[in-house]
Structure formats: C-alpha cells, structure tokens
Coordinates of C-alpha atoms in Angstrom, one line a residue:
X1 CA -21.1 -26.6 -46.5
X2 CA -22.8 -23.3 -46.9
X3 CA -21.5 -20.2 -48.1
X4 CA -22.0 -18.9 -43.8
X5 CA -20.5 -21.5 -42.8
X6 CA -17.8 -21.1 -45.2
X7 CA -17.5 -18.2 -43.9
X8 CA -17.0 -18.6 -40.3
X9 CA -14.5 -21.7 -40.9
X10 CA -12.3 -19.9 -43.4
X11 CA -12.6 -16.8 -40.9
X12 CA -11.0 -19.0 -37.5
X13 CA -8.6 -19.9 -39.8
X14 CA -7.5 -16.5 -40.3
X15 CA -7.1 -15.5 -36.4
X16 CA -5.5 -18.5 -36.3
X17 CA -7.5 -21.2 -34.0
X18 CA -8.3 -24.6 -34.4
X19 CA -10.3 -26.1 -37.6
X20 CA -12.1 -28.7 -36.8
X21 CA -11.0 -30.6 -40.5
X22 CA -7.7 -30.7 -39.6
X23 CA -7.0 -30.7 -35.5
X24 CA -3.4 -31.7 -36.7
X25 CA -2.3 -28.5 -38.8
X26 CA -3.6 -26.1 -36.7
X27 CA -4.0 -27.1 -33.1
X28 CA -3.5 -24.4 -30.2
X29 CA 0.4 -26.1 -29.8
X30 CA 1.6 -25.0 -33.0
X31 CA -1.1 -21.9 -33.8
X32 CA 0.6 -19.8 -36.2
X33 CA -0.5 -16.1 -36.1
X34 CA -2.6 -14.6 -39.3
X35 CA 0.1 -12.8 -39.9
X36 CA 2.3 -16.2 -41.3
X37 CA -0.8 -17.6 -42.3
X38 CA -1.3 -17.2 -46.3
X39 CA -4.9 -18.2 -47.6
X40 CA -5.2 -19.2 -51.5
X41 CA -8.5 -19.4 -52.1
X42 CA -9.5 -21.3 -56.0
X43 CA -11.7 -23.0 -58.5
X44 CA -10.0 -26.6 -58.4
X45 CA -6.6 -28.5 -57.1
X46 CA -4.8 -30.8 -57.2
X47 CA -5.5 -34.6 -58.0
X48 CA -1.5 -36.0 -57.1
X49 CA 0.6 -34.3 -55.2
X50 CA 3.2 -36.4 -57.4
X51 CA 3.9 -34.2 -60.9
X52 CA 5.0 -37.7 -62.8
X53 CA 1.8 -39.5 -61.7
X54 CA -0.8 -40.1 -63.8
X55 CA -2.7 -37.8 -64.9
X56 CA -1.4 -35.2 -62.3
X57 CA -3.6 -32.0 -62.8
X58 CA -2.3 -28.1 -63.1
X59 CA -2.8 -27.3 -59.6
X60 CA -1.2 -30.1 -59.0
X61 CA 2.3 -28.6 -60.5
X62 CA 1.4 -26.1 -57.6
X63 CA 2.5 -28.6 -55.2
X64 CA 5.0 -30.2 -56.9
X65 CA 7.2 -26.6 -57.4
X66 CA 6.7 -25.8 -54.0
X67 CA 7.1 -29.3 -51.9
X68 CA 10.2 -30.7 -54.1
X69 CA 13.7 -28.4 -55.1
X70 CA 15.1 -29.9 -58.9
X71 CA 19.7 -29.4 -59.4
X72 CA 18.5 -26.2 -60.9
X73 CA 15.8 -23.7 -61.6
X74 CA 15.4 -19.5 -63.1
X75 CA 16.8 -16.6 -62.7
X76 CA 14.4 -13.8 -61.9
X77 CA 14.3 -10.6 -64.6
X78 CA 10.9 -7.4 -64.1
X79 CA 9.1 -7.6 -67.4
X80 CA 6.3 -4.7 -66.7
X81 CA 6.6 -4.0 -63.3
X82 CA 6.8 -7.8 -62.2
X83 CA 9.1 -10.4 -62.1
X84 CA 9.2 -12.9 -64.3
X85 CA 11.2 -15.7 -64.9
X86 CA 14.0 -15.6 -66.7
X87 CA 14.5 -18.3 -69.7
X88 CA 18.2 -17.8 -70.9
X89 CA 19.8 -17.0 -67.3
X90 CA 19.7 -20.4 -64.4
X91 CA 20.7 -20.6 -60.5
X92 CA 21.3 -23.0 -58.9
X93 CA 19.1 -25.1 -56.6
X94 CA 20.2 -28.3 -55.0
X95 CA 23.2 -28.4 -56.8
X96 CA 26.2 -25.5 -55.7
X97 CA 27.7 -25.3 -59.8
X98 CA 27.3 -26.6 -62.2
X99 CA 29.8 -27.3 -65.6
X100 CA 28.3 -28.0 -68.6
X101 CA 31.1 -29.5 -71.1
X102 CA 30.9 -30.7 -74.8
X103 CA 28.4 -33.8 -74.2
X104 CA 27.3 -33.8 -70.8
X105 CA 26.5 -31.5 -67.5
X106 CA 28.2 -32.1 -64.2
X107 CA 26.1 -30.6 -60.7
X108 CA 28.2 -30.6 -57.5
X109 CA 25.2 -30.9 -54.5
X110 CA 25.2 -29.1 -51.4
X111 CA 25.9 -31.2 -49.0
X112 CA 24.0 -29.8 -46.1
X113 CA 20.9 -30.4 -47.7
X114 CA 18.3 -33.1 -46.6
X115 CA 14.5 -34.2 -47.5
X116 CA 12.1 -32.9 -45.1
X117 CA 12.4 -36.2 -42.8
X118 CA 15.9 -35.1 -42.1
X119 CA 17.5 -37.8 -44.5
X120 CA 20.6 -36.3 -46.7
X121 CA 20.4 -35.6 -50.7
X122 CA 22.8 -37.8 -52.1
X123 CA 23.3 -38.5 -56.2
X124 CA 22.3 -41.7 -55.7
X125 CA 18.9 -39.8 -54.5
X126 CA 19.2 -37.6 -58.1
X127 CA 19.6 -39.6 -60.3
X128 CA 16.8 -42.6 -58.8
X129 CA 14.2 -39.6 -59.4
X130 CA 15.8 -39.0 -63.7
X131 CA 15.5 -42.9 -63.5
X132 CA 11.3 -42.8 -62.6
X133 CA 10.7 -39.2 -64.9
X134 CA 12.2 -41.0 -68.1
X135 CA 11.2 -44.3 -67.5
X136 CA 7.2 -43.9 -65.8
X137 CA 5.8 -43.6 -68.9
X138 CA 3.3 -40.4 -70.0
X139 CA 3.3 -36.9 -69.7
X140 CA 6.6 -36.7 -67.9
X141 CA 8.6 -39.3 -69.9
X142 CA 7.6 -36.9 -72.6
X143 CA 8.4 -34.2 -71.4
X144 CA 11.9 -35.5 -70.5
X145 CA 12.7 -36.6 -73.9
X146 CA 11.6 -33.1 -74.8
X147 CA 15.4 -32.3 -73.5
X148 CA 16.4 -35.5 -75.2
X149 CA 17.1 -37.0 -71.7
X150 CA 15.3 -40.7 -72.5
X151 CA 17.6 -43.2 -71.5
X152 CA 18.4 -43.6 -67.4
X153 CA 22.3 -44.4 -68.3
X154 CA 22.2 -41.0 -69.4
X155 CA 22.6 -39.7 -65.4
X156 CA 25.7 -41.0 -63.8
X157 CA 26.7 -40.8 -60.0
X158 CA 30.0 -39.8 -59.9
X159 CA 30.2 -39.8 -55.9
X160 CA 27.5 -39.3 -53.1
X161 CA 28.0 -35.6 -53.9
X162 CA 28.3 -35.1 -58.0
X163 CA 25.9 -36.5 -60.6
X164 CA 26.5 -36.2 -64.7
X165 CA 24.3 -36.0 -67.4
X166 CA 25.3 -37.3 -70.5
X167 CA 23.7 -35.3 -72.9
X168 CA 22.0 -38.1 -76.2
X169 CA 23.1 -34.9 -78.6
X170 CA 23.4 -31.8 -79.2
X171 CA 20.2 -29.7 -78.2
X172 CA 19.4 -26.1 -76.4
X173 CA 16.7 -27.6 -74.2
X174 CA 18.5 -30.0 -71.9
X175 CA 19.6 -27.8 -69.8
X176 CA 16.4 -26.0 -69.7
X177 CA 14.7 -29.1 -69.5
X178 CA 15.8 -29.8 -66.3
X179 CA 14.4 -26.7 -64.7
X180 CA 11.3 -27.3 -64.8
X181 CA 9.0 -29.3 -63.0
X182 CA 9.0 -32.4 -63.7
X183 CA 13.1 -33.6 -63.8
X184 CA 12.0 -33.4 -59.5
X185 CA 14.3 -34.5 -56.3
X186 CA 12.6 -37.8 -54.7
X187 CA 13.8 -39.1 -51.3
X188 CA 14.5 -42.4 -53.2
X189 CA 14.8 -44.5 -50.0
X190 CA 11.6 -43.6 -49.0
X191 CA 9.5 -43.7 -51.6
X192 CA 11.5 -47.8 -52.4
X193 CA 9.5 -48.6 -49.0
X194 CA 6.7 -47.5 -50.1
X195 CA 6.7 -49.3 -53.4
X196 CA 5.2 -53.0 -54.3
X197 CA 6.1 -54.8 -57.5
X198 CA 3.2 -53.9 -59.5
X199 CA 3.9 -50.4 -58.2
X200 CA 8.0 -49.9 -58.4
X201 CA 8.5 -45.9 -58.5
X202 CA 6.3 -46.2 -55.7
X203 CA 3.6 -43.9 -57.3
X204 CA 0.8 -44.4 -54.5
X205 CA 2.5 -43.2 -52.2
X206 CA 3.6 -40.3 -53.3
X207 CA 0.4 -39.4 -54.8
X208 CA -0.7 -38.9 -51.7
X209 CA 2.3 -38.1 -49.8
X210 CA 5.1 -35.6 -50.6
X211 CA 8.9 -36.8 -50.0
X212 CA 11.1 -33.3 -51.7
X213 CA 13.1 -31.7 -49.8
X214 CA 11.7 -28.9 -51.2
X215 CA 10.5 -25.2 -48.8
X216 CA 7.6 -26.9 -48.2
X217 CA 5.6 -30.2 -47.9
X218 CA 2.0 -31.2 -47.7
X219 CA 0.8 -32.2 -44.2
X220 CA -3.0 -32.2 -45.1
X221 CA -4.9 -32.7 -48.4
X222 CA -8.5 -33.4 -47.8
X223 CA -9.5 -34.1 -52.4
X224 CA -11.2 -31.6 -53.7
X225 CA -11.2 -29.7 -50.7
X226 CA -8.3 -28.3 -48.7
X227 CA -4.5 -28.3 -49.3
X228 CA -2.3 -27.5 -46.0
X229 CA 0.7 -26.8 -46.0
X230 CA 4.2 -26.0 -43.9
X231 CA 7.6 -24.1 -44.3
X232 CA 10.2 -27.0 -43.9
X233 CA 12.8 -24.5 -41.5
X234 CA 15.6 -27.0 -42.7
X235 CA 15.4 -26.4 -46.8
X236 CA 18.6 -25.4 -48.1
X237 CA 18.2 -24.1 -51.6
X238 CA 16.9 -20.8 -50.7
X239 CA 16.6 -18.4 -48.4
X240 CA 13.8 -19.5 -46.3
X241 CA 10.3 -18.1 -47.2
X242 CA 9.1 -15.3 -45.0
X243 CA 5.3 -17.8 -45.2
X244 CA 5.2 -20.9 -42.8
X245 CA 2.0 -22.1 -43.4
X246 CA 0.0 -22.5 -47.0
X247 CA -3.8 -23.1 -46.7
X248 CA -5.3 -23.6 -50.3
X249 CA -9.0 -24.1 -50.2
X250 CA -11.3 -25.3 -53.1
X251 CA -14.2 -23.1 -53.6
X252 CA -16.1 -23.2 -56.9
X253 CA -18.0 -20.7 -57.2
X254 CA -16.4 -17.3 -58.4
X255 CA -19.4 -14.9 -56.0
X256 CA -17.1 -16.7 -53.3
X257 CA -14.3 -16.8 -53.7
X258 CA -14.4 -12.8 -54.8
X259 CA -16.2 -12.0 -51.1
X260 CA -13.9 -14.1 -49.4
X261 CA -11.1 -10.9 -51.4
X262 CA -13.1 -8.9 -51.5
X263 CA -14.0 -8.4 -47.2
X264 CA -10.0 -9.7 -46.4
X265 CA -10.7 -13.4 -45.3
X266 CA -8.5 -14.7 -48.6
X267 CA -5.2 -13.7 -49.3
X268 CA -4.8 -14.8 -52.9
X269 CA -7.3 -15.5 -55.7
X270 CA -5.6 -16.7 -59.4
X271 CA -8.6 -18.0 -60.9
X272 CA -11.8 -15.2 -60.8
X273 CA -14.2 -14.5 -64.5
X274 CA -11.9 -11.9 -66.0
X275 CA -14.8 -9.5 -65.4
X276 CA -14.4 -9.7 -61.3
X277 CA -10.9 -8.5 -62.3
X278 CA -11.6 -5.8 -64.3
X279 CA -13.8 -4.7 -61.6
X280 CA -11.6 -5.3 -59.0
X281 CA -9.0 -4.0 -60.2
X282 CA -10.5 -0.7 -61.0
X283 CA -12.0 0.3 -57.0
X284 CA -8.5 -0.2 -56.5
X285 CA -9.5 -2.4 -52.9
X286 CA -7.2 -4.9 -54.0
X287 CA -3.4 -6.0 -56.3
X288 CA -4.3 -6.8 -59.0
X289 CA -1.5 -8.8 -61.3
X290 CA -2.2 -9.7 -65.0
X291 CA 0.4 -11.2 -67.2
X292 CA 0.3 -13.5 -70.7
X293 CA 0.9 -16.7 -71.0
X294 CA 4.4 -17.9 -71.6
X295 CA 4.8 -19.6 -75.6
X296 CA 0.3 -20.1 -74.4
X297 CA -2.8 -20.3 -76.0
X298 CA -6.8 -21.7 -75.5
X299 CA -7.6 -23.0 -78.6
X300 CA -10.6 -25.1 -79.7
X301 CA -9.5 -28.6 -80.4
X302 CA -10.7 -31.1 -82.8
X303 CA -9.7 -34.8 -83.6
X304 CA -8.8 -35.4 -87.4
X305 CA -8.6 -39.7 -86.6
X306 CA -12.1 -40.4 -86.9
X307 CA -15.2 -38.2 -88.9
X308 CA -16.4 -35.7 -89.9
X309 CA -13.5 -33.9 -88.4
X310 CA -10.8 -35.7 -90.9
X311 CA -12.3 -33.6 -93.3
X312 CA -10.1 -30.6 -93.6
X313 CA -12.7 -28.6 -94.9
X314 CA -14.8 -29.6 -92.0
X315 CA -11.8 -28.1 -89.8
X316 CA -11.9 -23.9 -91.9
X317 CA -15.3 -23.9 -91.6
X318 CA -16.2 -24.4 -87.4
X319 CA -12.2 -21.8 -87.9
X320 CA -14.6 -19.3 -90.0
X321 CA -17.8 -20.2 -87.6
X322 CA -15.9 -19.3 -84.7
X323 CA -17.6 -16.1 -82.1
X324 CA -13.9 -14.7 -82.0
X325 CA -14.5 -11.2 -81.1
X326 CA -17.9 -12.1 -78.7
X327 CA -15.8 -14.6 -77.1
X328 CA -12.9 -11.8 -75.9
X329 CA -14.9 -9.4 -75.7
X330 CA -18.3 -10.9 -72.9
X331 CA -15.6 -13.9 -71.6
X332 CA -12.4 -12.0 -71.9
X333 CA -13.4 -7.9 -71.0
X334 CA -9.8 -7.3 -73.0
X335 CA -7.5 -9.4 -70.8
X336 CA -6.1 -11.9 -73.8
X337 CA -4.4 -11.3 -76.7
X338 CA -6.3 -12.2 -79.6
X339 CA -4.8 -15.2 -82.5
X340 CA -7.2 -14.4 -84.9
X341 CA -7.2 -11.9 -87.7
X342 CA -4.4 -11.7 -89.0
X343 CA -4.3 -8.9 -92.4
X344 CA -4.1 -11.2 -95.9
X345 CA -0.7 -9.2 -96.5
X346 CA 1.4 -10.5 -93.2
X347 CA 4.2 -12.2 -92.6
X348 CA 4.5 -15.8 -91.1
X349 CA 7.1 -14.8 -88.0
X350 CA 9.4 -16.9 -86.1
X351 CA 7.9 -16.7 -83.3
X352 CA 4.4 -18.6 -80.9
X353 CA 1.8 -18.4 -81.0
X354 CA 1.0 -15.2 -83.4
X355 CA -2.2 -15.0 -85.0
X356 CA -4.1 -17.3 -88.0
X357 CA -6.0 -14.8 -90.4
X358 CA -9.4 -16.3 -89.9
X359 CA -12.0 -15.1 -89.2
X360 CA -15.7 -15.2 -88.4
X361 CA -17.3 -15.6 -91.7
X362 CA -20.6 -18.0 -91.0
X363 CA -21.2 -17.4 -95.0
X364 CA -18.1 -19.1 -95.4
X365 CA -18.2 -21.3 -93.3
X366 CA -21.8 -22.5 -95.3
X367 CA -19.9 -23.5 -98.4
X368 CA -17.3 -24.6 -96.6
X369 CA -19.7 -27.3 -95.0
X370 CA -21.4 -28.1 -98.0
X371 CA -17.9 -28.4 -99.5
X372 CA -17.0 -31.0 -97.2
X373 CA -20.6 -32.8 -97.8
X374 CA -22.6 -32.0 -94.9
X375 CA -24.2 -29.2 -96.0
X376 CA -27.3 -30.2 -93.1
X377 CA -24.5 -30.5 -90.5
X378 CA -23.6 -33.2 -88.1
X379 CA -24.5 -33.4 -84.7
X380 CA -20.6 -34.0 -81.8
X381 CA -20.1 -33.0 -78.5
X382 CA -17.8 -29.9 -77.1
X383 CA -15.8 -30.5 -74.2
X384 CA -14.8 -28.8 -71.4
X385 CA -12.4 -28.3 -68.3
X386 CA -15.3 -27.8 -65.3
X387 CA -11.9 -27.2 -63.0
X388 CA -11.6 -23.8 -65.6
X389 CA -16.0 -23.4 -65.8
X390 CA -14.8 -20.1 -65.3
X391 CA -13.8 -19.4 -68.2
X392 CA -14.1 -22.4 -70.5
X393 CA -18.0 -23.0 -69.9
X394 CA -18.8 -19.6 -71.5
X395 CA -16.4 -19.9 -73.9
X396 CA -18.4 -23.3 -75.2
X397 CA -22.1 -21.5 -74.8
X398 CA -20.2 -18.5 -77.2
X399 CA -19.1 -21.5 -79.6
X400 CA -22.1 -23.8 -78.8
X401 CA -24.2 -20.8 -80.1
X402 CA -22.6 -19.8 -83.1
X403 CA -21.6 -23.8 -85.3
X404 CA -25.6 -24.1 -84.7
X405 CA -25.9 -21.6 -87.5
X406 CA -23.7 -23.6 -90.2
X407 CA -25.1 -26.6 -88.7
X408 CA -23.6 -28.0 -86.3
X409 CA -25.1 -29.1 -82.9
X410 CA -23.4 -29.3 -79.9
X411 CA -23.4 -31.1 -76.5
X412 CA -21.8 -29.5 -73.9
X413 CA -19.6 -32.1 -72.2
X414 CA -18.2 -30.5 -68.5
X415 CA -15.6 -32.5 -67.5
X416 CA -14.5 -32.9 -63.9
X417 CA -11.8 -31.1 -63.2
X418 CA -10.4 -34.5 -61.3
X419 CA -10.7 -36.8 -64.8
X420 CA -9.8 -34.0 -68.0
X421 CA -6.1 -34.9 -68.0
X422 CA -7.7 -39.1 -68.6
X423 CA -9.9 -37.8 -70.8
X424 CA -7.8 -35.8 -72.7
X425 CA -4.9 -38.5 -72.6
X426 CA -7.5 -41.2 -74.2
X427 CA -7.9 -39.0 -77.1
X428 CA -11.5 -39.5 -78.0
X429 CA -13.0 -36.7 -77.4
X430 CA -13.8 -34.6 -80.2
X431 CA -14.6 -31.5 -80.0
X432 CA -13.2 -29.4 -77.9
X433 CA -11.1 -25.6 -75.5
X434 CA -8.0 -26.2 -74.0
X435 CA -5.2 -24.3 -73.0
X436 CA -2.0 -25.4 -73.9
X437 CA 1.2 -23.6 -72.6
X438 CA 4.9 -24.9 -73.6
X439 CA 7.2 -24.2 -69.7
X440 CA 10.6 -23.9 -72.3
X441 CA 9.7 -21.0 -74.8
X442 CA 10.4 -21.6 -77.8
X443 CA 8.2 -22.8 -80.8
X444 CA 9.6 -26.1 -81.8
X445 CA 9.1 -26.8 -78.0
X446 CA 5.5 -26.0 -78.3
X447 CA 4.7 -27.4 -81.8
X448 CA 7.3 -31.4 -80.5
X449 CA 3.9 -31.1 -77.2
X450 CA 0.9 -30.0 -79.8
X451 CA 1.8 -31.5 -83.3
X452 CA 4.4 -33.6 -83.4
X453 CA 3.2 -37.3 -84.8
X454 CA 5.2 -39.1 -81.2
X455 CA 1.3 -38.1 -80.6
X456 CA 2.3 -36.6 -77.2
X457 CA -1.0 -36.0 -74.1
X458 CA -1.2 -32.6 -75.1
X459 CA -1.5 -33.6 -78.9
X460 CA -4.9 -33.2 -78.4
X461 CA -5.8 -34.0 -82.0
X462 CA -4.0 -37.2 -82.9
X463 CA -2.7 -34.9 -84.9
X464 CA -0.1 -36.8 -87.7
X465 CA 2.1 -35.1 -90.3
X466 CA 5.2 -36.4 -92.1
X467 CA 6.1 -33.1 -93.1
X468 CA 5.1 -30.7 -89.9
X469 CA 7.3 -33.7 -87.8
X470 CA 10.7 -33.2 -90.4
X471 CA 9.9 -29.2 -90.5
X472 CA 9.2 -29.7 -86.3
X473 CA 12.8 -31.1 -86.3
X474 CA 15.0 -29.5 -88.6
X475 CA 14.2 -26.8 -86.6
X476 CA 15.4 -28.3 -83.0
X477 CA 18.5 -29.5 -85.3
X478 CA 19.4 -25.7 -86.4
X479 CA 18.9 -24.0 -83.0
X480 CA 21.5 -26.7 -81.9
X481 CA 23.2 -26.6 -84.5
X482 CA 22.8 -22.2 -84.5
X483 CA 21.9 -22.1 -87.8
X484 CA 19.3 -19.1 -87.7
X485 CA 18.4 -19.0 -91.6
X486 CA 17.6 -23.2 -91.7
X487 CA 15.8 -22.5 -87.8
X488 CA 13.8 -19.0 -89.6
X489 CA 12.8 -21.1 -92.2
X490 CA 11.6 -23.9 -90.5
X491 CA 9.5 -22.0 -88.3
X492 CA 8.2 -20.1 -90.3
X493 CA 6.5 -23.5 -92.3
X494 CA 5.0 -25.5 -89.1
X495 CA 3.3 -22.3 -88.0
X496 CA 2.3 -22.1 -92.3
X497 CA 1.5 -25.7 -92.4
X498 CA -0.6 -25.5 -88.4
X499 CA -2.0 -23.3 -89.7
X500 CA -3.4 -24.2 -93.7
X501 CA -4.5 -28.1 -92.1
X502 CA -6.1 -26.8 -88.9
X503 CA -6.7 -29.3 -86.5
X504 CA -6.4 -26.5 -84.0
X505 CA -7.5 -23.1 -84.0
X506 CA -5.9 -21.1 -81.3
X507 CA -8.7 -18.4 -80.1
X508 CA -6.5 -16.0 -77.8
X509 CA -2.7 -15.6 -75.7
X510 CA -4.6 -15.7 -71.6
X511 CA -3.4 -14.0 -69.0
X512 CA -2.6 -14.6 -66.1
X513 CA -4.3 -12.6 -63.8
X514 CA -3.6 -12.4 -59.5
X515 CA -5.8 -10.5 -57.1
X516 CA -4.3 -10.6 -53.8
X517 CA -4.9 -8.5 -50.8
X518 CA -1.3 -5.1 -50.6
X519 CA 0.2 -6.6 -47.4
X520 CA 0.9 -9.5 -49.8
X521 CA 4.2 -9.3 -51.9
X522 CA 6.3 -11.2 -53.4
X523 CA 4.4 -12.5 -56.3
X524 CA 6.8 -14.1 -59.5
X525 CA 5.7 -14.9 -63.1
X526 CA 6.3 -18.4 -63.8
X527 CA 6.7 -20.8 -66.7
X528 CA 4.0 -23.2 -65.6
X529 CA 1.8 -20.6 -64.3
X530 CA 1.4 -21.2 -60.8
X531 CA 2.0 -19.8 -57.7
X532 CA 5.7 -20.4 -55.8
X533 CA 5.0 -19.7 -51.9
X534 CA 8.5 -19.3 -51.2
X535 CA 8.8 -15.7 -53.0
X536 CA 5.1 -14.3 -51.2
X537 CA 6.0 -12.3 -48.1
X538 CA 2.5 -11.4 -46.4
X539 CA 2.7 -7.9 -44.3

C-alpha cells in the first residue's frame, strides 16, 4: 500500500467510516465515533495471539495481556509522574479473594465472571489453563518454572469457584509469577472443542482466535498488517474501559508513523527512532513518555558453544571493540542508561542491571584477539530482529564498523520479526543483538532466564557454568528464607562472574518511549513494556 493510500485508509477509520479491509468490524450498523476508537501504529505486530504459542513474539504479549485475565494483577504507583506497576502490591483480577498460607495460596473466583462467549469462568478453567502453561513446553513452561510452578498436581479445584495453588518450595517469586502474562485463564471447553490428537492444547486454534474473559477480544487479525480489537462489554475483572475499539496498524516506515502522529491521524506509537522522540518532545505538540525498562538491557550476545566465541578472550576482545558511546549518541540520543564504563574501583552492587567495566579500546581488543589465536580475525554474521529495526539496525551497523577494526568481518543478518524468537530458540546465531527485560524485577530472576544452565530460550548464548548455577540458586534460596547476607553475596557473585566470562555484553538499559496525542491519557508502565488498553482514555 502506498503512503497516500494508507493515509486515506487511516483517515477513513478515524472518521468512523467503512474500511474495505475490515467490513465486519467497521460497519455502518456498528460505527463508533472517532472518540471511542484508538488508532495505534507500530513497526511490527503479533505473530500469534496466544502467549502459550510456539515462538510468540513481544507484540503478541500485548494481545494476550488485553484479551485474557489472570487471577491477580498489580496495583499502580507513581514513578517520575508516570503510573508504574507496583512490584510488591497485588490486586484481584479474576479472583475475588487471595489467601496466602505457609505452603499454598487459595483463590476465590468472581462468581459473575464470564468468558467472551458468555460461558461462566470456573475453577476447572483455571486449573486447565495453569496445567496447560506448565505442560505445553517452551517459553510458558519455563516462565512458570521460574516461580516454582512446574506440575499440574500443584493446581487443585476446591469447588466451582475456588482453586488452590500448592507450593513446591518456599519461593518469593511464586506469587508474582501468577501475575505475569503467561498464567492467563482460558475458556477450556471452547479450546478443547477445537483441539486435536496432535494438538491437545488447541494451540492452532488460539493462535488465530482469542478465548479469554478479558476486557478486549480480537475481532480481526491480518498478520503483518492490522489487528482490530473490540471491548468486551461484559468484562467483570475491572472497571469497563473507556475505549470501545482498538485499531492497531503495522506501519514499517518510521517516517510514516511519525507523519501519522503529527497529522493527528494516529493516536499512539511506541517504537519510533529515538531521534524522532527527542524532536517530537521538543516540538511540544504530542505527549512523550520515556521510562527505563525495568530489569532490562540491550546487549550483544555470542554463542559460546562453538568457535570462535567459545574462547573467553575473543568475547573480551569484542567487549573492548564495541563503540558504546557512538551507540548512545547516534542511536539513543540520550534515551538510555549506559551499561558500560564502570570505574575500575567501583564495587559490585546488589542490583541489576548495572554497568560493566569495559570501554571502547581497539588496541586492547587487537591484543586479546592475538592472544586468543585470531590475529587476523575471522568472518561471522551479526543478526538482529527486523521487527525493531529502528534501533537494532544502526546498533549493528556501528558494531560492524568497529569490529572490522580488529579483523572481525561481519555480514549483517536481518531476521523478520515473526521469525526472531524461532531463530533465537535454535541457539545457532553466532553474534547478535537483542533485548531482554525480566518480568519479575529481581536480579536472580533475570539470571535464571539468561545465564542459568537450564538453558532457557533467553540464554541465547547457551552459556553453561556450574558456578553460575550455584550462585543463582543460592540467591533464590536466600531470598525465600530471608537471609540477606547470603543473598547479597550470591547476587554480587553472579554479576561478577557474568562480567568475567562475558557471554553477552550489556550495552545500555533501554527506555520505553511512547508518543501520544495530548487527548490521550491513562498510559501505564508495565513490566511487559506493552500498552494496557484498559486504562487508556481519549478526549
């Protein structure tokens, strides 16, 4: 679609008129005023509507968050004037009551909650959904395991409106892990009707269809182009949202996204280049919000299973060759927190993320390459997620230029966003950039995902270290038992080891940047970094 045609179609949606691509959604009989429709434009969109699906990408999280409910969620607090989820305070969502015991937690369900087809939500649906999460494998099962939720036997139906979750062990991550996106409650009978012998959990059905009780449902999805969501007017898990319809368009061109915002045709965009966010903020016509990722970094990762990145000195050489400050200046325009260049005498903190001590030093990098046995360098590929090319591509170009100075010749590999998670999961990319942000804001949680020998999808380096595993597990145990001294020792230990072995090189802590029309309010920062439509208000 040409830009002019796209703008015409967006304007048609803005006016509430018929959009040929989606007549079932925007019809004369169901026309909503522009006031009740929110138009979002982004670089990429979901590849799967189900958080339990294989390779579901980050935009897919946004769909799941808004279309499904969980038993509990988080209260809000204010950080730098922005509503920000409160890590330590929970609120009820599908549950009416939560009673935490010594080795279990019991939830009473809302008795008037229904799925979007009118079916009542029962404890059997909750159990089936949690059973699915811990059984289906891959990302969702690992996510549940991070909170010691691993066996279907842990989820017990007490009666139609009561479910109990038994603890395997004392773990401070268990309750928070029930409030993330993965333990969503699914209409089990609907999905089972659409399951097959080869697909017992109905993943093919839920890839294309939402089957939740949440505030919104997907009315139409055209992969790579558009998602249209409609409000569930029977939603019982919170106050009814003000916005009736969400039109979420995928607009690959950053220039077009910016133009749509500046014309007033689009209401929100959240993945423009940082330069655009700075300029738009200075212009003052839009509301710009910038919030550091909680528990997150952008990094350069290396596959440590195979040469040449199995050699620690090669990894250290790369860490000395990264053009850190150029990336901060030319790509981020100040919208990021440096994760490099810590003073040599700086003490390791009991915190994550925190900066490592490496800085750009080409001479030292060349020396390390020689010591590693690669005085003439080598050739490799440098991969990135094309779904977030606005930042990833310039990071890779600058890194490519700098690595060439120490003999490392890289071919940049642009991986389509819909395939990125699948490629990461293969653990074959030798060199790449990626972002990881831990949903639970604890150092040990980040390290469980990214450095533990369980080798989750986000241990993209396939890093294995028994010493690292012991330190991570020690921190988890110490946190559960309230042993502050042991916890601090273990956290400092695993941070020091990560920076010594350097299987991945932290670059910076990114910011979530969101541009909104001034008529839009209610934006909240969440651990998953995606939009929560339920709180947004227009006008």
